[in-house]
XYZ file of N, CA and C in Angstrom:
681
model
N 78.830 106.625 90.438
C 78.078 107.502 89.558
C 77.566 108.709 90.345
N 77.582 109.849 89.693
C 77.286 111.089 90.414
C 75.946 111.679 89.968
N 75.126 112.042 90.951
C 73.768 112.507 90.687
C 73.554 113.872 91.350
N 72.854 114.761 90.636
C 72.416 116.021 91.222
C 70.913 115.936 91.448
N 70.494 116.120 92.695
C 69.075 116.096 93.062
C 68.612 117.525 93.296
N 67.680 117.998 92.479
C 67.129 119.353 92.641
C 65.668 119.207 93.054
N 65.415 119.447 94.326
C 64.089 119.231 94.920
C 63.931 120.222 96.070
N 62.809 120.961 96.089
C 62.635 121.999 97.105
C 62.061 121.461 98.413
N 61.402 120.303 98.404
C 60.871 119.732 99.647
C 62.028 119.131 100.445
N 62.382 119.776 101.538
C 63.582 119.419 102.290
C 63.591 117.954 102.721
N 62.502 117.487 103.304
C 62.465 116.107 103.799
C 62.607 115.105 102.660
N 61.921 115.369 101.549
C 62.012 114.466 100.406
C 63.415 114.490 99.821
N 63.980 115.689 99.698
C 65.335 115.816 99.147
C 66.346 115.044 99.991
N 66.278 115.215 101.288
C 67.225 114.535 102.173
C 67.006 113.022 102.162
N 65.750 112.604 102.061
C 65.454 111.173 102.018
C 65.998 110.548 100.740
N 65.803 111.226 99.608
C 66.312 110.733 98.323
C 67.829 110.621 98.357
N 68.480 111.677 98.816
C 69.948 111.699 98.852
C 70.479 110.590 99.751
N 69.897 110.451 100.935
C 70.346 109.425 101.879
C 70.190 108.031 101.287
N 69.048 107.766 100.667
C 68.793 106.441 100.096
C 69.754 106.152 98.945
N 69.930 107.110 98.050
C 70.794 106.880 96.893
C 72.254 106.707 97.301
N 72.676 107.421 98.338
C 74.051 107.249 98.811
C 74.243 105.861 99.411
N 73.215 105.348 100.090
C 73.293 103.968 100.596
C 73.356 102.961 99.440
N 72.783 103.340 98.289
C 72.807 102.490 97.110
C 74.147 102.569 96.373
N 75.025 103.456 96.843
C 76.346 103.547 96.246
C 76.568 104.723 95.325
N 75.553 105.588 95.170
C 75.706 106.766 94.327
C 76.336 107.909 95.124
N 76.990 108.829 94.406
C 77.447 110.063 95.036
C 76.437 111.145 94.664
N 75.929 111.870 95.648
C 74.873 112.849 95.394
C 75.256 114.260 95.825
N 75.012 115.213 94.935
C 74.942 116.620 95.292
C 73.468 116.984 95.291
N 73.116 118.096 95.941
C 71.702 118.475 95.946
C 71.546 119.989 95.962
N 70.380 120.427 95.507
C 70.050 121.852 95.483
C 68.554 121.986 95.726
N 68.168 123.130 96.277
C 66.759 123.318 96.645
C 65.979 124.152 95.639
N 66.675 124.754 94.670
C 65.982 125.581 93.688
C 66.792 125.679 92.395
N 66.250 126.402 91.432
C 66.901 126.530 90.129
C 68.230 127.251 90.247
N 68.272 128.293 91.063
C 69.497 129.101 91.172
C 70.672 128.255 91.637
N 70.496 127.507 92.725
C 71.593 126.682 93.237
C 71.878 125.493 92.316
N 70.818 124.952 91.715
C 71.011 123.854 90.783
C 71.818 124.294 89.571
N 71.510 125.488 89.071
C 72.230 126.035 87.918
C 73.699 126.250 88.238
N 73.971 126.729 89.444
C 75.364 126.944 89.852
C 76.150 125.633 89.842
N 75.533 124.574 90.334
C 76.223 123.276 90.369
C 76.422 122.718 88.961
N 75.434 122.894 88.100
C 75.575 122.410 86.724
C 76.682 123.147 85.982
N 76.876 124.417 86.312
C 77.951 125.189 85.694
C 79.324 124.693 86.144
N 79.397 124.205 87.389
C 80.692 123.840 87.970
C 81.059 122.379 87.776
N 80.044 121.486 87.772
C 80.338 120.057 87.815
C 79.601 119.286 86.727
N 80.127 118.121 86.424
C 79.544 117.234 85.427
C 78.909 116.053 86.150
N 77.630 115.804 85.895
C 76.900 114.744 86.572
C 76.501 113.648 85.592
N 76.373 112.429 86.110
C 75.882 111.319 85.298
C 74.367 111.395 85.131
N 73.698 111.965 86.151
C 72.241 112.037 86.110
C 71.748 113.271 86.860
N 70.769 113.950 86.288
C 70.064 115.047 86.956
C 68.672 114.556 87.315
N 68.336 114.651 88.587
C 67.001 114.318 89.084
C 66.358 115.643 89.486
N 65.362 116.110 88.740
C 64.875 117.480 88.929
C 63.360 117.532 89.074
N 62.925 118.251 90.094
C 61.506 118.514 90.307
C 61.085 119.618 89.329
N 59.888 119.487 88.776
C 59.392 120.500 87.839
C 58.949 121.753 88.585
N 58.236 121.557 89.696
C 57.706 122.699 90.440
C 58.667 123.170 91.509
N 59.489 124.170 91.178
C 60.459 124.714 92.124
C 60.067 126.128 92.519
N 60.497 126.596 93.690
C 60.021 127.888 94.198
C 60.415 129.084 93.338
N 61.512 128.971 92.586
C 61.943 130.118 91.777
C 61.755 129.877 90.280
N 60.864 128.935 89.931
C 60.581 128.729 88.522
C 60.331 127.275 88.173
N 60.331 126.992 86.889
C 60.048 125.657 86.378
C 61.346 124.895 86.154
N 61.384 123.645 86.630
C 62.582 122.835 86.491
C 62.986 122.580 85.051
N 62.071 122.818 84.107
C 62.416 122.670 82.697
C 63.558 123.601 82.304
N 63.680 124.715 83.023
C 64.778 125.656 82.769
C 66.131 124.971 82.937
N 66.244 124.133 83.965
C 67.502 123.428 84.212
C 67.777 122.393 83.126
N 66.712 121.771 82.620
C 66.892 120.788 81.548
C 67.436 121.473 80.297
N 66.873 122.628 79.964
C 67.364 123.388 78.812
C 68.830 123.763 78.994
N 69.166 124.228 80.196
C 70.545 124.638 80.474
C 71.500 123.462 80.392
N 71.085 122.327 80.978
C 71.945 121.154 80.995
C 72.228 120.656 79.583
N 71.224 120.680 78.724
C 71.407 120.172 77.363
C 72.436 120.997 76.586
N 72.620 122.251 76.980
C 73.639 123.082 76.341
C 75.035 122.776 76.873
N 75.090 122.285 78.121
C 76.380 122.060 78.776
C 76.891 120.640 78.598
N 76.056 119.646 78.956
C 76.495 118.246 78.974
C 75.389 117.378 78.378
N 75.489 117.062 77.115
C 74.432 116.291 76.470
C 74.423 114.824 76.879
N 75.506 114.369 77.548
C 75.559 112.959 77.935
C 74.998 112.695 79.322
N 74.543 113.732 80.016
C 73.961 113.562 81.345
C 72.512 113.104 81.229
N 72.160 112.026 81.945
C 70.787 111.552 81.947
C 69.900 112.442 82.800
N 68.612 112.503 82.458
C 67.683 113.396 83.169
C 66.411 112.641 83.523
N 66.051 112.698 84.814
C 64.778 112.140 85.269
C 63.980 113.259 85.936
N 62.752 113.439 85.486
C 61.865 114.470 86.020
C 61.079 113.920 87.203
N 60.996 114.707 88.278
C 60.079 114.428 89.381
C 58.855 115.321 89.163
N 57.683 114.732 89.072
C 56.509 115.545 88.746
C 55.333 115.235 89.664
N 54.422 116.194 89.728
C 53.176 115.987 90.454
C 52.206 115.217 89.551
N 51.155 114.673 90.139
C 50.223 113.838 89.383
C 49.551 114.579 88.234
N 49.305 115.888 88.418
C 48.513 116.629 87.442
C 49.369 117.434 86.453
N 50.644 117.073 86.300
C 51.530 117.891 85.461
C 51.911 117.168 84.165
N 50.899 116.620 83.471
C 51.163 115.891 82.234
C 51.848 116.767 81.189
N 51.406 118.005 81.061
C 51.992 118.895 80.055
C 53.476 119.117 80.314
N 53.830 119.282 81.590
C 55.240 119.491 81.931
C 56.058 118.238 81.653
N 55.484 117.068 81.922
C 56.183 115.816 81.622
C 56.498 115.736 80.133
N 55.477 116.012 79.311
C 55.655 115.950 77.862
C 56.682 116.978 77.405
N 56.600 118.184 77.966
C 57.552 119.230 77.603
C 58.973 118.826 77.974
N 59.118 118.216 79.151
C 60.438 117.783 79.605
C 61.019 116.707 78.715
N 60.189 115.739 78.324
C 60.653 114.673 77.437
C 61.017 115.239 76.066
N 60.232 116.215 75.597
C 60.530 116.855 74.309
C 61.849 117.619 74.354
N 62.199 118.137 75.540
C 63.459 118.874 75.697
C 64.669 117.944 75.794
N 64.410 116.651 76.035
C 65.526 115.711 76.101
C 65.621 114.927 77.391
N 64.643 115.080 78.303
C 64.649 114.255 79.512
C 64.464 112.795 79.127
N 65.015 111.897 79.919
C 64.973 110.471 79.603
C 63.799 109.747 80.231
N 63.312 110.251 81.367
C 62.284 109.519 82.097
C 61.632 110.474 83.082
N 60.501 110.063 83.657
C 59.892 110.847 84.726
C 59.292 109.898 85.752
N 59.171 110.404 86.966
C 58.556 109.634 88.040
C 57.602 110.559 88.782
N 56.428 110.044 89.124
C 55.369 110.873 89.690
C 55.292 110.707 91.207
N 55.165 111.827 91.916
C 54.992 111.797 93.369
C 53.602 111.275 93.709
N 53.463 110.513 94.797
C 54.546 109.926 95.607
C 55.106 108.692 94.909
N 56.363 108.374 95.193
C 56.983 107.224 94.546
C 57.805 106.447 95.575
N 58.086 105.190 95.245
C 58.930 104.365 96.103
C 60.391 104.618 95.743
N 61.230 104.729 96.736
C 62.644 104.991 96.503
C 63.310 103.869 95.724
N 62.847 102.639 95.941
C 63.420 101.509 95.203
C 63.119 101.637 93.708
N 61.923 102.148 93.379
C 61.590 102.356 91.962
C 62.477 103.444 91.372
N 62.679 104.521 92.118
C 63.556 105.597 91.650
C 64.958 105.071 91.387
N 65.488 104.290 92.314
C 66.828 103.728 92.150
C 66.904 102.853 90.897
N 65.879 102.041 90.673
C 65.861 101.160 89.499
C 65.837 101.970 88.213
N 65.082 103.053 88.204
C 65.017 103.903 87.008
C 66.368 104.575 86.738
N 67.029 105.014 87.799
C 68.345 105.636 87.638
C 69.349 104.631 87.096
N 69.349 103.425 87.657
C 70.288 102.395 87.201
C 70.037 102.020 85.740
N 68.763 101.918 85.379
C 68.431 101.594 83.989
C 68.882 102.710 83.051
N 68.684 103.945 83.489
C 69.109 105.093 82.685
C 70.619 105.109 82.497
N 71.355 104.863 83.561
C 72.816 104.884 83.475
C 73.336 103.736 82.608
N 72.651 102.583 82.654
C 73.037 101.482 81.761
C 72.875 101.905 80.305
N 71.757 102.559 80.005
C 71.516 102.987 78.629
C 72.527 104.047 78.203
N 72.776 104.987 79.098
C 73.635 106.115 78.759
C 75.107 105.736 78.684
N 75.571 104.984 79.666
C 77.005 104.719 79.790
C 77.440 103.407 79.149
N 76.565 102.398 79.208
C 76.998 101.064 78.815
C 76.053 100.394 77.823
N 75.347 101.198 77.023
C 74.503 100.689 75.940
C 73.480 99.670 76.437
N 72.995 99.863 77.648
C 71.957 98.999 78.195
C 72.445 97.700 78.801
N 73.747 97.475 78.793
C 74.285 96.209 79.304
C 74.277 96.183 80.830
N 73.901 95.048 81.403
C 73.937 94.889 82.856
C 75.336 94.511 83.327
N 76.120 93.954 82.412
C 77.499 93.602 82.740
C 78.421 94.297 81.745
N 79.477 94.897 82.272
C 80.416 95.631 81.439
C 81.756 94.896 81.457
N 82.329 94.702 80.289
C 83.597 93.992 80.195
C 84.660 94.875 79.566
N 85.815 94.917 80.199
C 86.977 95.601 79.648
C 88.149 94.643 79.771
N 88.644 94.183 78.627
C 89.686 93.167 78.628
C 89.146 91.953 79.399
N 89.829 91.494 80.451
C 89.294 90.365 81.215
C 88.689 90.809 82.553
N 88.306 92.082 82.633
C 87.643 92.635 83.820
C 86.142 92.662 83.556
N 85.377 91.999 84.424
C 83.919 92.012 84.304
C 83.331 92.828 85.456
N 82.476 93.787 85.121
C 81.878 94.675 86.128
C 80.362 94.568 86.053
N 79.731 94.391 87.214
C 78.270 94.409 87.315
C 77.909 95.654 88.134
N 77.633 96.784 87.459
C 77.429 98.059 88.168
C 76.347 98.031 89.230
N 75.207 97.388 88.946
C 74.092 97.409 89.891
C 74.446 96.726 91.208
N 75.266 95.686 91.155
C 75.668 94.979 92.371
C 77.013 95.447 92.903
N 77.624 96.385 92.174
C 78.935 96.916 92.553
C 79.947 95.777 92.714
N 79.919 94.864 91.780
C 80.818 93.712 91.807
C 81.811 93.778 90.644
N 83.030 93.321 90.920
C 84.065 93.238 89.890
C 84.660 91.838 89.934
N 84.808 91.234 88.762
C 85.403 89.911 88.674
C 86.543 89.927 87.651
N 87.569 89.183 87.971
C 88.679 88.985 87.044
C 88.694 87.498 86.701
N 88.390 87.197 85.461
C 88.313 85.790 85.034
C 87.420 84.975 85.959
N 86.295 85.565 86.369
C 85.316 84.866 87.199
C 85.582 84.916 88.690
N 86.712 85.471 89.106
C 87.047 85.554 90.535
C 86.788 86.964 91.052
N 86.118 87.061 92.203
C 85.766 88.354 92.767
C 87.009 89.184 93.100
N 86.917 90.483 92.796
C 87.976 91.424 93.162
C 87.410 92.406 94.181
N 87.775 92.298 95.461
C 87.245 93.211 96.478
C 87.785 94.633 96.270
N 86.875 95.595 96.203
C 87.263 96.993 96.057
C 86.509 97.844 97.069
N 87.124 98.941 97.495
C 86.407 99.907 98.317
C 85.422 100.658 97.424
N 84.505 101.407 98.050
C 83.521 102.168 97.281
C 84.213 103.129 96.318
N 85.208 103.851 96.784
C 85.898 104.819 95.930
C 86.662 104.118 94.812
N 87.258 102.984 95.108
C 87.984 102.242 94.076
C 87.028 101.754 92.997
N 85.848 101.282 93.406
C 84.859 100.837 92.432
C 84.402 102.008 91.566
N 84.072 103.133 92.196
C 83.634 104.313 91.450
C 84.722 104.776 90.478
N 85.967 104.682 90.921
C 87.094 105.071 90.085
C 87.210 104.148 88.870
N 87.081 102.843 89.094
C 87.178 101.877 88.000
C 86.062 102.100 86.982
N 84.840 102.264 87.462
C 83.708 102.510 86.565
C 83.941 103.779 85.741
N 84.459 104.809 86.371
C 84.699 106.087 85.687
C 85.693 105.900 84.547
N 86.759 105.157 84.802
C 87.763 104.938 83.760
C 87.237 104.009 82.665
N 86.524 102.956 83.055
C 86.002 102.021 82.063
C 84.959 102.700 81.164
N 84.206 103.640 81.727
C 83.223 104.390 80.938
C 83.883 105.407 80.017
N 85.180 105.669 80.246
C 85.923 106.642 79.428
C 87.237 106.034 78.950
N 87.169 104.884 78.260
C 88.409 104.208 77.867
C 89.233 105.039 76.896
N 90.536 105.002 77.088
C 91.511 105.667 76.220
C 91.445 107.195 76.267
N 90.573 107.740 77.119
C 90.525 109.201 77.276
C 91.438 109.618 78.420
N 92.121 110.733 78.248
C 92.938 111.273 79.330
C 92.017 112.002 80.305
N 91.993 111.529 81.554
C 91.165 112.140 82.593
C 92.068 112.916 83.541
N 91.771 114.181 83.730
C 92.600 115.011 84.601
C 92.358 114.664 86.062
N 93.321 115.010 86.906
C 93.145 114.794 88.343
C 91.938 115.567 88.860
N 91.738 116.757 88.310
C 90.607 117.581 88.740
C 89.280 116.909 88.408
N 89.184 116.335 87.205
C 87.949 115.658 86.796
C 87.696 114.421 87.654
N 88.766 113.690 87.964
C 88.633 112.497 88.794
C 88.179 112.875 90.202
N 88.789 113.904 90.763
C 88.427 114.357 92.107
C 86.976 114.810 92.153
N 86.554 115.543 91.129
C 85.173 116.021 91.075
C 84.198 114.854 90.975
N 84.563 113.844 90.187
C 83.678 112.688 90.022
C 83.509 111.934 91.333
N 84.585 111.801 92.099
C 84.536 111.020 93.335
C 83.992 111.795 94.525
N 84.221 113.111 94.542
C 83.856 113.892 95.739
C 82.966 115.096 95.454
N 82.637 115.370 94.197
C 81.781 116.507 93.895
C 82.384 117.813 94.373
N 81.533 118.696 94.892
C 82.031 120.004 95.300
C 82.913 119.942 96.542
N 82.954 118.805 97.238
C 83.866 118.676 98.374
C 85.325 118.687 97.910
N 85.553 118.316 96.650
C 86.919 118.298 96.123
C 87.523 119.692 96.094
N 86.657 120.718 95.985
C 87.169 122.088 95.919
C 87.854 122.525 97.203
N 87.472 121.915 98.315
C 88.035 122.323 99.603
C 89.310 121.562 99.960
N 89.722 120.644 99.093
C 90.930 119.853 99.371
C 92.175 120.697 99.181
N 93.147 120.512 100.068
C 94.401 121.260 99.981
C 95.239 120.809 98.782
N 95.112 119.544 98.421
C 95.834 119.008 97.270
C 95.036 117.856 96.679
N 95.495 117.373 95.537
C 94.827 116.246 94.890
C 95.603 114.949 95.080
N 96.404 114.896 96.133
C 97.187 113.687 96.394
C 96.313 112.470 96.645
N 95.088 112.708 97.157
C 94.199 111.581 97.444
C 93.796 110.866 96.146
N 93.793 111.575 95.017
C 93.504 110.942 93.733
C 94.586 109.914 93.415
N 95.834 110.336 93.567
C 96.956 109.429 93.323
C 96.884 108.220 94.240
N 96.512 108.442 95.505
C 96.445 107.357 96.481
C 95.416 106.306 96.072
N 94.222 106.725 95.644
C 93.181 105.780 95.236
C 93.568 105.051 93.959
N 94.162 105.768 93.011
C 94.598 105.125 91.773
C 95.708 104.118 92.058
N 96.614 104.480 92.943
C 97.700 103.569 93.312
C 97.144 102.261 93.875
N 96.153 102.355 94.778
C 95.572 101.158 95.390
C 94.818 100.307 94.366
N 94.015 100.973 93.514
C 93.273 100.238 92.488
C 94.238 99.602 91.487
N 95.236 100.335 91.122
C 96.256 99.835 90.176
C 96.920 98.565 90.723
N 97.294 98.613 92.011
C 97.965 97.472 92.641
C 97.067 96.241 92.623
N 95.787 96.411 92.958
C 94.868 95.279 92.998
C 94.667 94.665 91.616
N 94.584 95.523 90.598
C 94.402 95.014 89.242
C 95.658 94.296 88.744
N 96.814 94.857 89.055
C 98.072 94.228 88.640
C 98.226 92.857 89.296
N 97.876 92.772 90.590
C 98.011 91.500 91.315
C 97.117 90.414 90.717
N 95.921 90.805 90.252
C 94.970 89.820 89.729
C 95.175 89.514 88.245
N 95.612 90.520 87.480
C 95.670 90.344 86.023
C 97.091 90.288 85.469
N 98.051 90.818 86.237
C 99.408 90.922 85.720
C 99.568 92.050 84.723
N 98.542 92.897 84.601
C 98.569 94.010 83.652
C 98.392 95.340 84.384
N 99.074 96.350 83.875
C 98.913 97.702 84.411
C 98.071 98.496 83.413
N 96.830 98.756 83.769
C 95.905 99.425 82.858
C 96.040 100.945 82.869
N 96.708 101.480 83.866
C 96.801 102.934 83.997
C 98.057 103.474 83.315
N 97.885 104.557 82.595
C 99.004 105.269 82.013
C 99.031 106.685 82.577
N 100.154 107.083 83.123
C 100.315 108.453 83.589
C 100.549 109.360 82.389
N 99.790 110.417 82.297
C 100.001 111.421 81.256
C 100.595 112.638 81.942
N 101.876 112.825 81.753
C 102.632 113.799 82.549
C 101.991 115.187 82.515
N 101.789 115.733 83.709
C 101.263 117.078 83.842
C 99.773 117.209 83.606
N 99.104 116.093 83.301
C 97.675 116.167 82.974
C 96.832 115.256 83.859
N 97.072 113.935 83.763
C 96.250 113.005 84.528
C 96.560 111.570 84.178
N 95.506 110.801 83.887
C 95.669 109.365 83.663
C 94.783 108.904 82.507
N 95.191 107.792 81.893
C 94.423 107.144 80.840
C 94.323 105.664 81.168
N 93.162 105.075 80.905
C 92.917 103.651 81.178
C 92.896 102.907 79.854
N 93.794 101.931 79.701
C 93.919 101.249 78.428
C 94.310 99.800 78.613
N 93.850 98.943 77.715
C 94.242 97.545 77.730
C 95.461 97.265 76.891
N 96.032 98.339 76.339
C 97.223 98.166 75.499
C 98.426 97.792 76.354
N 99.315 96.934 75.832
C 100.511 96.564 76.589
C 101.465 97.731 76.715
N 102.295 97.694 77.755
C 103.275 98.757 77.951
C 104.306 98.749 76.821
């Protein structure tokens, strides 16, 4: 799952990003509204974590902008203790939750996971697709009750496809989801094919089914339909 952290306090921003990446999230970050807006224009995020008090304005501006671009992105406000009005304004604009400084990183992680469950999987802690069972919070995958070992990228790839069943996902969208703005510097998108090939092989070995469909010239679709 991909998160954009917009926070002007450098130490806090780096601490949040480091902790969330250890938790298995992919994080982009920005220090102000201008850079945050640029990233929102370029990329699609599962969650926006935004400070209200930014050096070049109010973080509510980013919430308004995001709601015009991607209504399915979850939003958590970072606020100071005395900013009740901003919290209310943010929730009225469509933010999902807020957390007040100072906060524990474990609480932040729990709020993000709960938000993503609500947004992506209707609040379910376990997601099932055909005979594939996924527990996102523990990053575990089981096939008929047996563990399926996956790399971090393979797990992120599987979750992305399961969250978008039967939709054609372009190579560009897949690359952006897995690597964020780092994907722009890649010479080619062959690494997308490589990760899909590995995940495909593991699923076929365990289930006897090929869930991936190549859509010529476009990308891939994930389906439980037989060939």
